[in-house]
Short mmCIF file of C-alpha atoms in Angstrom, two decimals:
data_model
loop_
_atom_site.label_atom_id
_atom_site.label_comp_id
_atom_site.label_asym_id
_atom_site.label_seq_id
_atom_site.Cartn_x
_atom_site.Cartn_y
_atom_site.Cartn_z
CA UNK Z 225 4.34 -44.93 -22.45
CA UNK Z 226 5.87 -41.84 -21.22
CA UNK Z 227 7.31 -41.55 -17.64
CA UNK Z 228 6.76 -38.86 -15.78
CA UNK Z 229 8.67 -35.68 -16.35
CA UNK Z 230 11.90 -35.48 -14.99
CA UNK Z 231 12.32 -32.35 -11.88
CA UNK Z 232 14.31 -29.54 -13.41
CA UNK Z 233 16.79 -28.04 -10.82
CA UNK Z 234 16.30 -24.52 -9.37
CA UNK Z 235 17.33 -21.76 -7.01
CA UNK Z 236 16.18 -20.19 -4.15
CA UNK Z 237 16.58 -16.12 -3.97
CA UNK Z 238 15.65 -14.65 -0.95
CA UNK Z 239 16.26 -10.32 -0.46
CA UNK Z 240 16.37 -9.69 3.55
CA UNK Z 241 17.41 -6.92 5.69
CA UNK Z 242 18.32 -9.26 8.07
CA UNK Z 243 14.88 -9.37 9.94
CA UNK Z 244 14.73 -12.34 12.57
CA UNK Z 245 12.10 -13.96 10.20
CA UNK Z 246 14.35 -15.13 7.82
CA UNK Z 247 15.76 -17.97 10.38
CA UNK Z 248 12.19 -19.29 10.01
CA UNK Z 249 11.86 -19.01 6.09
CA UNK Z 250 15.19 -20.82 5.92
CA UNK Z 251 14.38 -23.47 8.72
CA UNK Z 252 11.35 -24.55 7.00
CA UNK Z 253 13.08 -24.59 3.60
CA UNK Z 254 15.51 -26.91 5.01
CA UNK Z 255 13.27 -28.99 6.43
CA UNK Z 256 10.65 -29.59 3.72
CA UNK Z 257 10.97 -33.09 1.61
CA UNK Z 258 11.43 -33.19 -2.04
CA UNK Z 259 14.25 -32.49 -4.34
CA UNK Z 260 16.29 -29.55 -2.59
CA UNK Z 261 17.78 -26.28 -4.31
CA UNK Z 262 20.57 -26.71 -6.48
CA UNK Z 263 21.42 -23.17 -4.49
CA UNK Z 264 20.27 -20.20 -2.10
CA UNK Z 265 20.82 -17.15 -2.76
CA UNK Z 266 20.36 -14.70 0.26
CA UNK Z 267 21.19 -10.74 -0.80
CA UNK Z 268 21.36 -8.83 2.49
CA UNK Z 269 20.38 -5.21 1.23
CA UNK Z 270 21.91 -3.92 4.33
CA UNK Z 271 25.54 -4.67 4.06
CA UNK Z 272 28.20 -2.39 6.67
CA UNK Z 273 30.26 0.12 5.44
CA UNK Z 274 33.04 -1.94 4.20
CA UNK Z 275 30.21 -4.33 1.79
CA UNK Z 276 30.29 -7.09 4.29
CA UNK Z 277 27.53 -8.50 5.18
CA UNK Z 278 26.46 -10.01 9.12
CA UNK Z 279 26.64 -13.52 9.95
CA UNK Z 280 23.26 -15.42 9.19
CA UNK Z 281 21.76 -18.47 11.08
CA UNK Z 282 21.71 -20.67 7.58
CA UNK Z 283 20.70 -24.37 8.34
CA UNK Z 284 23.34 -27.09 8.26
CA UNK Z 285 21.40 -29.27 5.48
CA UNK Z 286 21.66 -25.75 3.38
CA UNK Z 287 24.85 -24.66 3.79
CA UNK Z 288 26.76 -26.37 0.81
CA UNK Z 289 24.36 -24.58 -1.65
CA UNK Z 290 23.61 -21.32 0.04
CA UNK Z 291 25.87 -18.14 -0.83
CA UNK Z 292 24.82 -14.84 1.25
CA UNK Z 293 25.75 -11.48 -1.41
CA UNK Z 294 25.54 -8.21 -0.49
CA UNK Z 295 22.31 -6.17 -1.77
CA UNK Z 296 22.57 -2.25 -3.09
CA UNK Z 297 20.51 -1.23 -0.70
CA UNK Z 298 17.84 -0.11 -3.84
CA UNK Z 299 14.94 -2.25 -2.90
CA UNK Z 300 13.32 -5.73 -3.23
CA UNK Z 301 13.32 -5.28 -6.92
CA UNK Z 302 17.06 -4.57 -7.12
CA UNK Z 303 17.82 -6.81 -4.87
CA UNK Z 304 16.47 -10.10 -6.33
CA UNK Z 305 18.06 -8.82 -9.79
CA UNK Z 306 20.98 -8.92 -7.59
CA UNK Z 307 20.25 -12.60 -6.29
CA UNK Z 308 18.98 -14.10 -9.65
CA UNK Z 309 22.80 -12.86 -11.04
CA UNK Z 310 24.20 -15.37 -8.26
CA UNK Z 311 21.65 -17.92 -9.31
CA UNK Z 312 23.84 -20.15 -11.35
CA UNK Z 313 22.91 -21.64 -14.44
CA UNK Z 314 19.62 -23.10 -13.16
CA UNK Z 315 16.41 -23.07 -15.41
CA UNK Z 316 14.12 -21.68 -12.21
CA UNK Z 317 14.33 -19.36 -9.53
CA UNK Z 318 12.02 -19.16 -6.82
CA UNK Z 319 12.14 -15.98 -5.30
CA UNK Z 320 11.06 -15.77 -1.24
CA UNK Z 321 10.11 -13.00 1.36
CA UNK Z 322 12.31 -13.43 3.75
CA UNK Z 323 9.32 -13.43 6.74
CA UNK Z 324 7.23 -16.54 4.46
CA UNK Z 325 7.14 -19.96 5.88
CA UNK Z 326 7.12 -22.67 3.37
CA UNK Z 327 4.63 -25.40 3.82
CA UNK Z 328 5.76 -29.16 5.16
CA UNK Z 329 5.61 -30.30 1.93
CA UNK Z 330 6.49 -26.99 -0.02
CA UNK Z 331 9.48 -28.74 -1.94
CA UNK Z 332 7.14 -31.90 -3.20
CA UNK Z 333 4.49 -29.22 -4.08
CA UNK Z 334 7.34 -27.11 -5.95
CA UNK Z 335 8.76 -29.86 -7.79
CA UNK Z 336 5.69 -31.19 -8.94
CA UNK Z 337 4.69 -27.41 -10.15
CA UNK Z 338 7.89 -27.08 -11.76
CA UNK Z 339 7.82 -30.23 -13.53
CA UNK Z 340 4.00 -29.99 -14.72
CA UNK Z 341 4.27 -26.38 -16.15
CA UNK Z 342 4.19 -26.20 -19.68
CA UNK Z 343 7.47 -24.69 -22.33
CA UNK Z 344 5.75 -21.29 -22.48
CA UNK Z 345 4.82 -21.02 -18.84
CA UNK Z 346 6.76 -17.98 -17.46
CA UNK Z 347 6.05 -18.54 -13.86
CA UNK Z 348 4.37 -20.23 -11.07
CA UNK Z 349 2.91 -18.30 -8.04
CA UNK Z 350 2.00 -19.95 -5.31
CA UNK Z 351 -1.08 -19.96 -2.73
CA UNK Z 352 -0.33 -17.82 0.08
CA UNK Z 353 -1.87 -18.27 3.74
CA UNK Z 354 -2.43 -15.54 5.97
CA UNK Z 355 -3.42 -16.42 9.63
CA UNK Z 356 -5.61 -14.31 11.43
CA UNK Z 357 -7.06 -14.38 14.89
CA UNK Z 358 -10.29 -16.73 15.15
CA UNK Z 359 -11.07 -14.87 19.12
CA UNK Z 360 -11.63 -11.51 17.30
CA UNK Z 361 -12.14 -9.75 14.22
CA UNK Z 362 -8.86 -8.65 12.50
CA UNK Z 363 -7.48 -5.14 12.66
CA UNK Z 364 -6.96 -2.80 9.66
CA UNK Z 365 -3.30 -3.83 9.52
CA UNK Z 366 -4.30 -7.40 9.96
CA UNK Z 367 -7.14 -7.27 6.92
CA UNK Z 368 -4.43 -5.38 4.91
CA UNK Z 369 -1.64 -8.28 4.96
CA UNK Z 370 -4.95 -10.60 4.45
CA UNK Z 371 -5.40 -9.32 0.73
CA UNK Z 372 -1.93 -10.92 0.25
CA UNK Z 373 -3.77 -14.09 0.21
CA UNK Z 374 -6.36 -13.25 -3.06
CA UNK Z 375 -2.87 -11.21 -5.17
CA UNK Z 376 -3.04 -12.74 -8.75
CA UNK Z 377 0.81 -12.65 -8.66
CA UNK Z 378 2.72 -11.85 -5.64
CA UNK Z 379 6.74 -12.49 -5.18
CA UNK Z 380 6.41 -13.36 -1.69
CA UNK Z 381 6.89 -17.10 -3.39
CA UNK Z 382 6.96 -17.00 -7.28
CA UNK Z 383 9.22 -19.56 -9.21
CA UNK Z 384 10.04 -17.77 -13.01
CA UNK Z 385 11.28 -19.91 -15.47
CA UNK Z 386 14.77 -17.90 -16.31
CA UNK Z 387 14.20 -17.52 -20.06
CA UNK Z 388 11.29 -15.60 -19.40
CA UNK Z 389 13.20 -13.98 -16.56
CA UNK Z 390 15.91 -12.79 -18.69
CA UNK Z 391 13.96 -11.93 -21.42
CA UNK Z 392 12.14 -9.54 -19.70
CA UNK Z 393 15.33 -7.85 -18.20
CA UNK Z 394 14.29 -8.64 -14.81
CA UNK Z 395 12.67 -6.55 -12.28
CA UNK Z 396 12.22 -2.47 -12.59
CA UNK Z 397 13.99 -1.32 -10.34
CA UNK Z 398 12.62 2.08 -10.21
CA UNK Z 399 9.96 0.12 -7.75
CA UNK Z 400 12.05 0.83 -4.88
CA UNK Z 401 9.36 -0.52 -2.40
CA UNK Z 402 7.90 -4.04 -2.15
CA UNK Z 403 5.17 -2.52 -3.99
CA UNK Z 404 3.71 -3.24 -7.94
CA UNK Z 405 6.81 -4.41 -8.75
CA UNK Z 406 5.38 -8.08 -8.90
CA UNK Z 407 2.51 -6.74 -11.07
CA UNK Z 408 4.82 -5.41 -13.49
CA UNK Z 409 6.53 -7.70 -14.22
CA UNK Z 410 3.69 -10.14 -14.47
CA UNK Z 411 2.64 -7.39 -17.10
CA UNK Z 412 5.47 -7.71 -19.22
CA UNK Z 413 5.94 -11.30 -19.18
CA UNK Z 414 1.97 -11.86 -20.62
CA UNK Z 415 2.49 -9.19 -23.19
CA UNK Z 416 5.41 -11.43 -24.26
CA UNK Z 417 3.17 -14.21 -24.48
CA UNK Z 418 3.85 -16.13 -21.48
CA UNK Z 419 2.11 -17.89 -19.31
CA UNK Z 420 1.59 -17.65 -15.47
CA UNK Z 421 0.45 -20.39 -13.90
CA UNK Z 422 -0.96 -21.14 -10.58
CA UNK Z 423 0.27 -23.96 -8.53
CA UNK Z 424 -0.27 -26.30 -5.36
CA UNK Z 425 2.01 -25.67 -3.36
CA UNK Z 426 1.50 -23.22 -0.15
CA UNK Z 427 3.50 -20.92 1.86
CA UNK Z 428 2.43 -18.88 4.83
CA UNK Z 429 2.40 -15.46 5.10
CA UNK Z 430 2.24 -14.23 9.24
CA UNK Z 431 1.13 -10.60 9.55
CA UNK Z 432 4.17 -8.90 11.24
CA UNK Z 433 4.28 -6.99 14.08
CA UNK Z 434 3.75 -3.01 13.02
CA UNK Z 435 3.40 0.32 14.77
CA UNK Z 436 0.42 2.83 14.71
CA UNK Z 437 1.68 4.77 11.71
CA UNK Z 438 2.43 2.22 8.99
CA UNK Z 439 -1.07 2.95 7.20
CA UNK Z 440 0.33 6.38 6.74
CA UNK Z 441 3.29 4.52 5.46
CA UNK Z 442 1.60 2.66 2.99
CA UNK Z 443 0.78 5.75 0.96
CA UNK Z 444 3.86 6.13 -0.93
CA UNK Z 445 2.63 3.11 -3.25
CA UNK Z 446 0.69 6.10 -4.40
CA UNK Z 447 3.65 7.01 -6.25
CA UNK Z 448 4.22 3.52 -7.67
CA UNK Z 449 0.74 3.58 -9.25
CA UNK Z 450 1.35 6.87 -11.45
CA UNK Z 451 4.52 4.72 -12.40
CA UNK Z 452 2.74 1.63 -13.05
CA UNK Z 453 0.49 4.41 -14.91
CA UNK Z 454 3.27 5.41 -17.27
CA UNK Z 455 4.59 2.22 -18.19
CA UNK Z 456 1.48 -0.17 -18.89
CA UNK Z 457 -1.29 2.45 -19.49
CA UNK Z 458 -4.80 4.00 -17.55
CA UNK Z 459 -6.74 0.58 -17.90
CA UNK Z 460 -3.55 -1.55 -15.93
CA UNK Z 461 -5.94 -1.70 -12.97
CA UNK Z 462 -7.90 -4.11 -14.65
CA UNK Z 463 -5.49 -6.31 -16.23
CA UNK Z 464 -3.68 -6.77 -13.34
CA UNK Z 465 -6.16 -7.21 -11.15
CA UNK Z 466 -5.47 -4.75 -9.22
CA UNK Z 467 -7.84 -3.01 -6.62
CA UNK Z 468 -8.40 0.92 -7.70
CA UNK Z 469 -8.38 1.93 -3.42
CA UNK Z 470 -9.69 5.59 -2.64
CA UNK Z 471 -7.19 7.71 -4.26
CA UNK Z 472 -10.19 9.85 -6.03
CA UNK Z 473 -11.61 10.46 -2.81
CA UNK Z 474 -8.51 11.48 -0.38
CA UNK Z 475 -7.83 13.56 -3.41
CA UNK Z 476 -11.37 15.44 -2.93
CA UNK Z 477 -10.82 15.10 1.07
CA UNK Z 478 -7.68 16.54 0.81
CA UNK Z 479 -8.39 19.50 -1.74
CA UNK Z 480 -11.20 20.46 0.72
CA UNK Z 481 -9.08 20.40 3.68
CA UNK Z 482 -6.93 22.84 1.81
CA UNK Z 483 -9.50 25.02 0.97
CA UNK Z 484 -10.53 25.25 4.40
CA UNK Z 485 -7.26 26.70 5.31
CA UNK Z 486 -6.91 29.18 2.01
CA UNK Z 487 -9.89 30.65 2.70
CA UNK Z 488 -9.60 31.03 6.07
CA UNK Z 489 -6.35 32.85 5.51
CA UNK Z 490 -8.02 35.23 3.13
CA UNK Z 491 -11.18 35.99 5.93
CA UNK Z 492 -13.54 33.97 3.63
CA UNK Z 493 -15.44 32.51 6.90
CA UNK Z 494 -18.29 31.01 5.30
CA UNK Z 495 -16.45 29.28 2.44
CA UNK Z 496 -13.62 28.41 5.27
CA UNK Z 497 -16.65 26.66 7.45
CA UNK Z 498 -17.95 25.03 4.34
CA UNK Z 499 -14.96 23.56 2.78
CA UNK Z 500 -14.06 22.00 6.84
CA UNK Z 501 -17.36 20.48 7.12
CA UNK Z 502 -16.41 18.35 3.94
CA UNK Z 503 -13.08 17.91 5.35
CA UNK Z 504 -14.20 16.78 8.44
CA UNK Z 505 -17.37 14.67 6.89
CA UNK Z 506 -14.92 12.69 4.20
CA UNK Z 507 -12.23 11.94 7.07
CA UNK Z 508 -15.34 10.70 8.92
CA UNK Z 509 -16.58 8.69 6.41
CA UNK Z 510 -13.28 7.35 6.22
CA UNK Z 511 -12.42 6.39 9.70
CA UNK Z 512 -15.90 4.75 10.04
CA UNK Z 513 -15.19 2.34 6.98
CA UNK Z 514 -11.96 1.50 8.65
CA UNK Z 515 -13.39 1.07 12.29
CA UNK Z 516 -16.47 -0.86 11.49
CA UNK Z 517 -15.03 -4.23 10.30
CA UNK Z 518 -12.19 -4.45 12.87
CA UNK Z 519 -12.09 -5.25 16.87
CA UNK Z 520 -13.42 -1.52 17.40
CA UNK Z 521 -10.86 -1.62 20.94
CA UNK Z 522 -9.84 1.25 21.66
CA UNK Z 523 -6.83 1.41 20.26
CA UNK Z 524 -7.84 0.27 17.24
CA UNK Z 525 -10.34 3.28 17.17
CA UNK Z 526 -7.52 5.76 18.42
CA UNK Z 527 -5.63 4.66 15.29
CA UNK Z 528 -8.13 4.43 12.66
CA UNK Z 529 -9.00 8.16 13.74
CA UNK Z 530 -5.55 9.77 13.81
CA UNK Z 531 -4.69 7.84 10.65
CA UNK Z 532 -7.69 8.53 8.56
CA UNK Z 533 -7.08 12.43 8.94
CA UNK Z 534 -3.37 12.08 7.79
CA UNK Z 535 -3.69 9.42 4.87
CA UNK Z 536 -6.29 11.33 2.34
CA UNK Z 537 -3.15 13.84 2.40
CA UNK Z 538 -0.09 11.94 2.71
CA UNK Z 539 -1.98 9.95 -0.33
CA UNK Z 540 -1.99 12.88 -2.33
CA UNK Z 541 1.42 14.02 -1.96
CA UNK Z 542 2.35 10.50 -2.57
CA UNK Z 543 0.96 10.88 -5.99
CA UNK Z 544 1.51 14.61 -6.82
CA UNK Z 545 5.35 13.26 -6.34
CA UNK Z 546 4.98 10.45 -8.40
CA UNK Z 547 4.11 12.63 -11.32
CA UNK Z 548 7.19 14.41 -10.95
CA UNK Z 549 9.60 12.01 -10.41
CA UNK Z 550 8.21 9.80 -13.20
CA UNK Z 551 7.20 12.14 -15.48
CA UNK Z 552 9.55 10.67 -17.81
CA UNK Z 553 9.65 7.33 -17.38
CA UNK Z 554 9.14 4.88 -20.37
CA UNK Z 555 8.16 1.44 -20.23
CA UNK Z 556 10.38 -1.57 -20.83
CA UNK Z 557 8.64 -3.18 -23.25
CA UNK Z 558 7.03 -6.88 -23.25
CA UNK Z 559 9.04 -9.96 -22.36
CA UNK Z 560 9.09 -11.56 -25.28
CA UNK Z 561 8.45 -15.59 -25.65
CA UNK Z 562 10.44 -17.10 -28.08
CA UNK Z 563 8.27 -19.06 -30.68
CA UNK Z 564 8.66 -22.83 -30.98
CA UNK Z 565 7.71 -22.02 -34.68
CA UNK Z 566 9.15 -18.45 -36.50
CA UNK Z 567 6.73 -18.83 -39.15
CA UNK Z 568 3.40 -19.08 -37.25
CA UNK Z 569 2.84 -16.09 -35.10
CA UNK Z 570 2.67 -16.12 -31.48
CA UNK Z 571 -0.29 -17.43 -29.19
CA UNK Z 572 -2.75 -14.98 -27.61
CA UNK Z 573 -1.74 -13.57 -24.25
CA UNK Z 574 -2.58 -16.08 -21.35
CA UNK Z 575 -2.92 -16.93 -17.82
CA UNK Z 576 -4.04 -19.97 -15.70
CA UNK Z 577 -5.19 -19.61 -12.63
CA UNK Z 578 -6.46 -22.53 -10.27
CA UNK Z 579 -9.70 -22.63 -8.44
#
């Protein structure tokens, strides 16, 4: 009878800016039972002038594997590229947000996902937690972190098996936000024939603290999606799960809103007054979807109106620039699995994912 399968060793890569959260993610690392990382990797993307990087809080039990390497300041993408190169010769990384909390038992969970995933499984994501208030409903920022939670593959804590890791060249860093740069990859790794597996164990996700503009923010992943566009095809929603959002409507919003003001500025009064009455009736619409399922305080309201007549604009632009700046981008091309067999073709393309 077979024992059970030995724990293969792995690595811990975690990108930061140096945000106070990352004592937390580290703390909890240190602390959680089961067969530790053979290293951490932390890549501070905000190194000084002279490439140093500040001192970090790292916990004592980590400090014999953990090596802190300056980032290039090009993005979560770049940056765990950055940290996987410091990895070591390890046959997993686990790459971390650096404002996660690992569970109590996170490194049981992990090994036992590591050691239970099969030769052609290219990664395991795990099941993220997002607390929100039970004394109120949550706000749009709050519901927006909360989708975190359903992602079908999401880096905040994602072990790749480094074959399938190198063989698909990494991340793209032309994502230069934490933003569909998870997806793609997830893309290229099951057009290579890979699987990605769900697994048990469970890391929380705390909505951070943000100000009233970051919806407005948000927008530039507008950009990402005519990229994500270019490289995978129109029909990428759907095979990575992907919610399609409102970009068709802030696109009508905001093409009405400029009307308004073109014919205005030609004396076209009537036109003006009809194209700002669909302006005004789509940013309406808008705000009213926004307000109705939060706390409806009033600062909640305050922002969800101020914000919904900006974003249908700032949207657009987001992706107007996207065309340009990728217009010329090609795609990377799948991340192939090598077959256990050369002379029977590969499998099908495949995913698990747990109930």
């Amino acid at each position: 009878m077979n024992g059970p399968r030995p724990v293969p060793s792995y690595a811990v890569v975690v990108p930061t800016l140096g945000r106070p959260s990352l004592n937390r993610c580290l703390a909890a690392l240190a602390a959680s039972p089961g067969p530790g990382p053979a290293r951490v990797v932390i890549v501070h993307d905000r190194p000084g002038e002279d490439g140093t990087v500040p001192g970090l809080e790292i916990p004592e039990v980590l400090r014999p594997v953990t090596v802190v390497v300056p980032g290039r300041a090009r993005g979560p993408a770049a940056a765990r590229n950055t940290g996987a190169a410091a990895a070591g010769p390890v046959p997993w990384i686990v790459f971390l947000d650096d404002d996660v909390v690992p569970s109590s038992t996170w490194g049981e969970d992990l090994a036992r996902d590591l050691a239970t995933a099969s030769f052609d499984t290219g990664a395991v994501t795990a099941r993220i937690d997002v607390p929100l208030p039970v004394d109120r409903r949550p706000t749009d920022w709050e519901r927006n972190t909360a989708g975190l939670a359903t992602a079908r593959w999401i880096t905040a804590d994602m072990a790749f098996r480094r074959e399938a890791l190198d063989a698909s060249g990494g991340f793209d860093e032309r994502f230069r936000r934490a933003f569909r740069e998870d997806a793609d990859l997830a893309l290229r790794l099951l057009a290579g024939g890979w699987i990605l597996a769900a697994g048990t164990r469970r890391t929380t996700h705390p909505v951070r603290p943000a100000d009233r503009w970051i919806s407005v923010r948000q927008q530039a992943g507008n950009a990402d999606d005519v990229l994500m566009r270019r490289l995978h095809g129109p029909d990428w929603w759907s095979r990575a799960h992907a919610p399609r959002g409102r970009i068709p409507r802030h696109l009508a919003v905001t093409a009405a809103g400029a009307g308004a003001l073109c014919c205005a500025a030609f004396g076209r009064r009537t036109a003006a007054a009809v194209c700002a009455a669909a302006w005004l009736a789509g940013t309406a619409e808008f705000a009213f979807a926004r307000i109705a399922p939060g706390p409806r305080t009033r600062e909640e309201i305050t922002r969800m109106i101020l914000t919904s007549a900006v974003i249908p604009a700032a949207a657009t632009w987001h992706r107007l620039r996207g065309h340009v700046v990728h217009r010329g981008a090609h795609p990377l091309g799948p991340a192939r699995r090598p077959s256990l067999n050369p002379a029977l073709p590969d499998e099908p393309l495949r995913e698990e994912v747990g109930s």
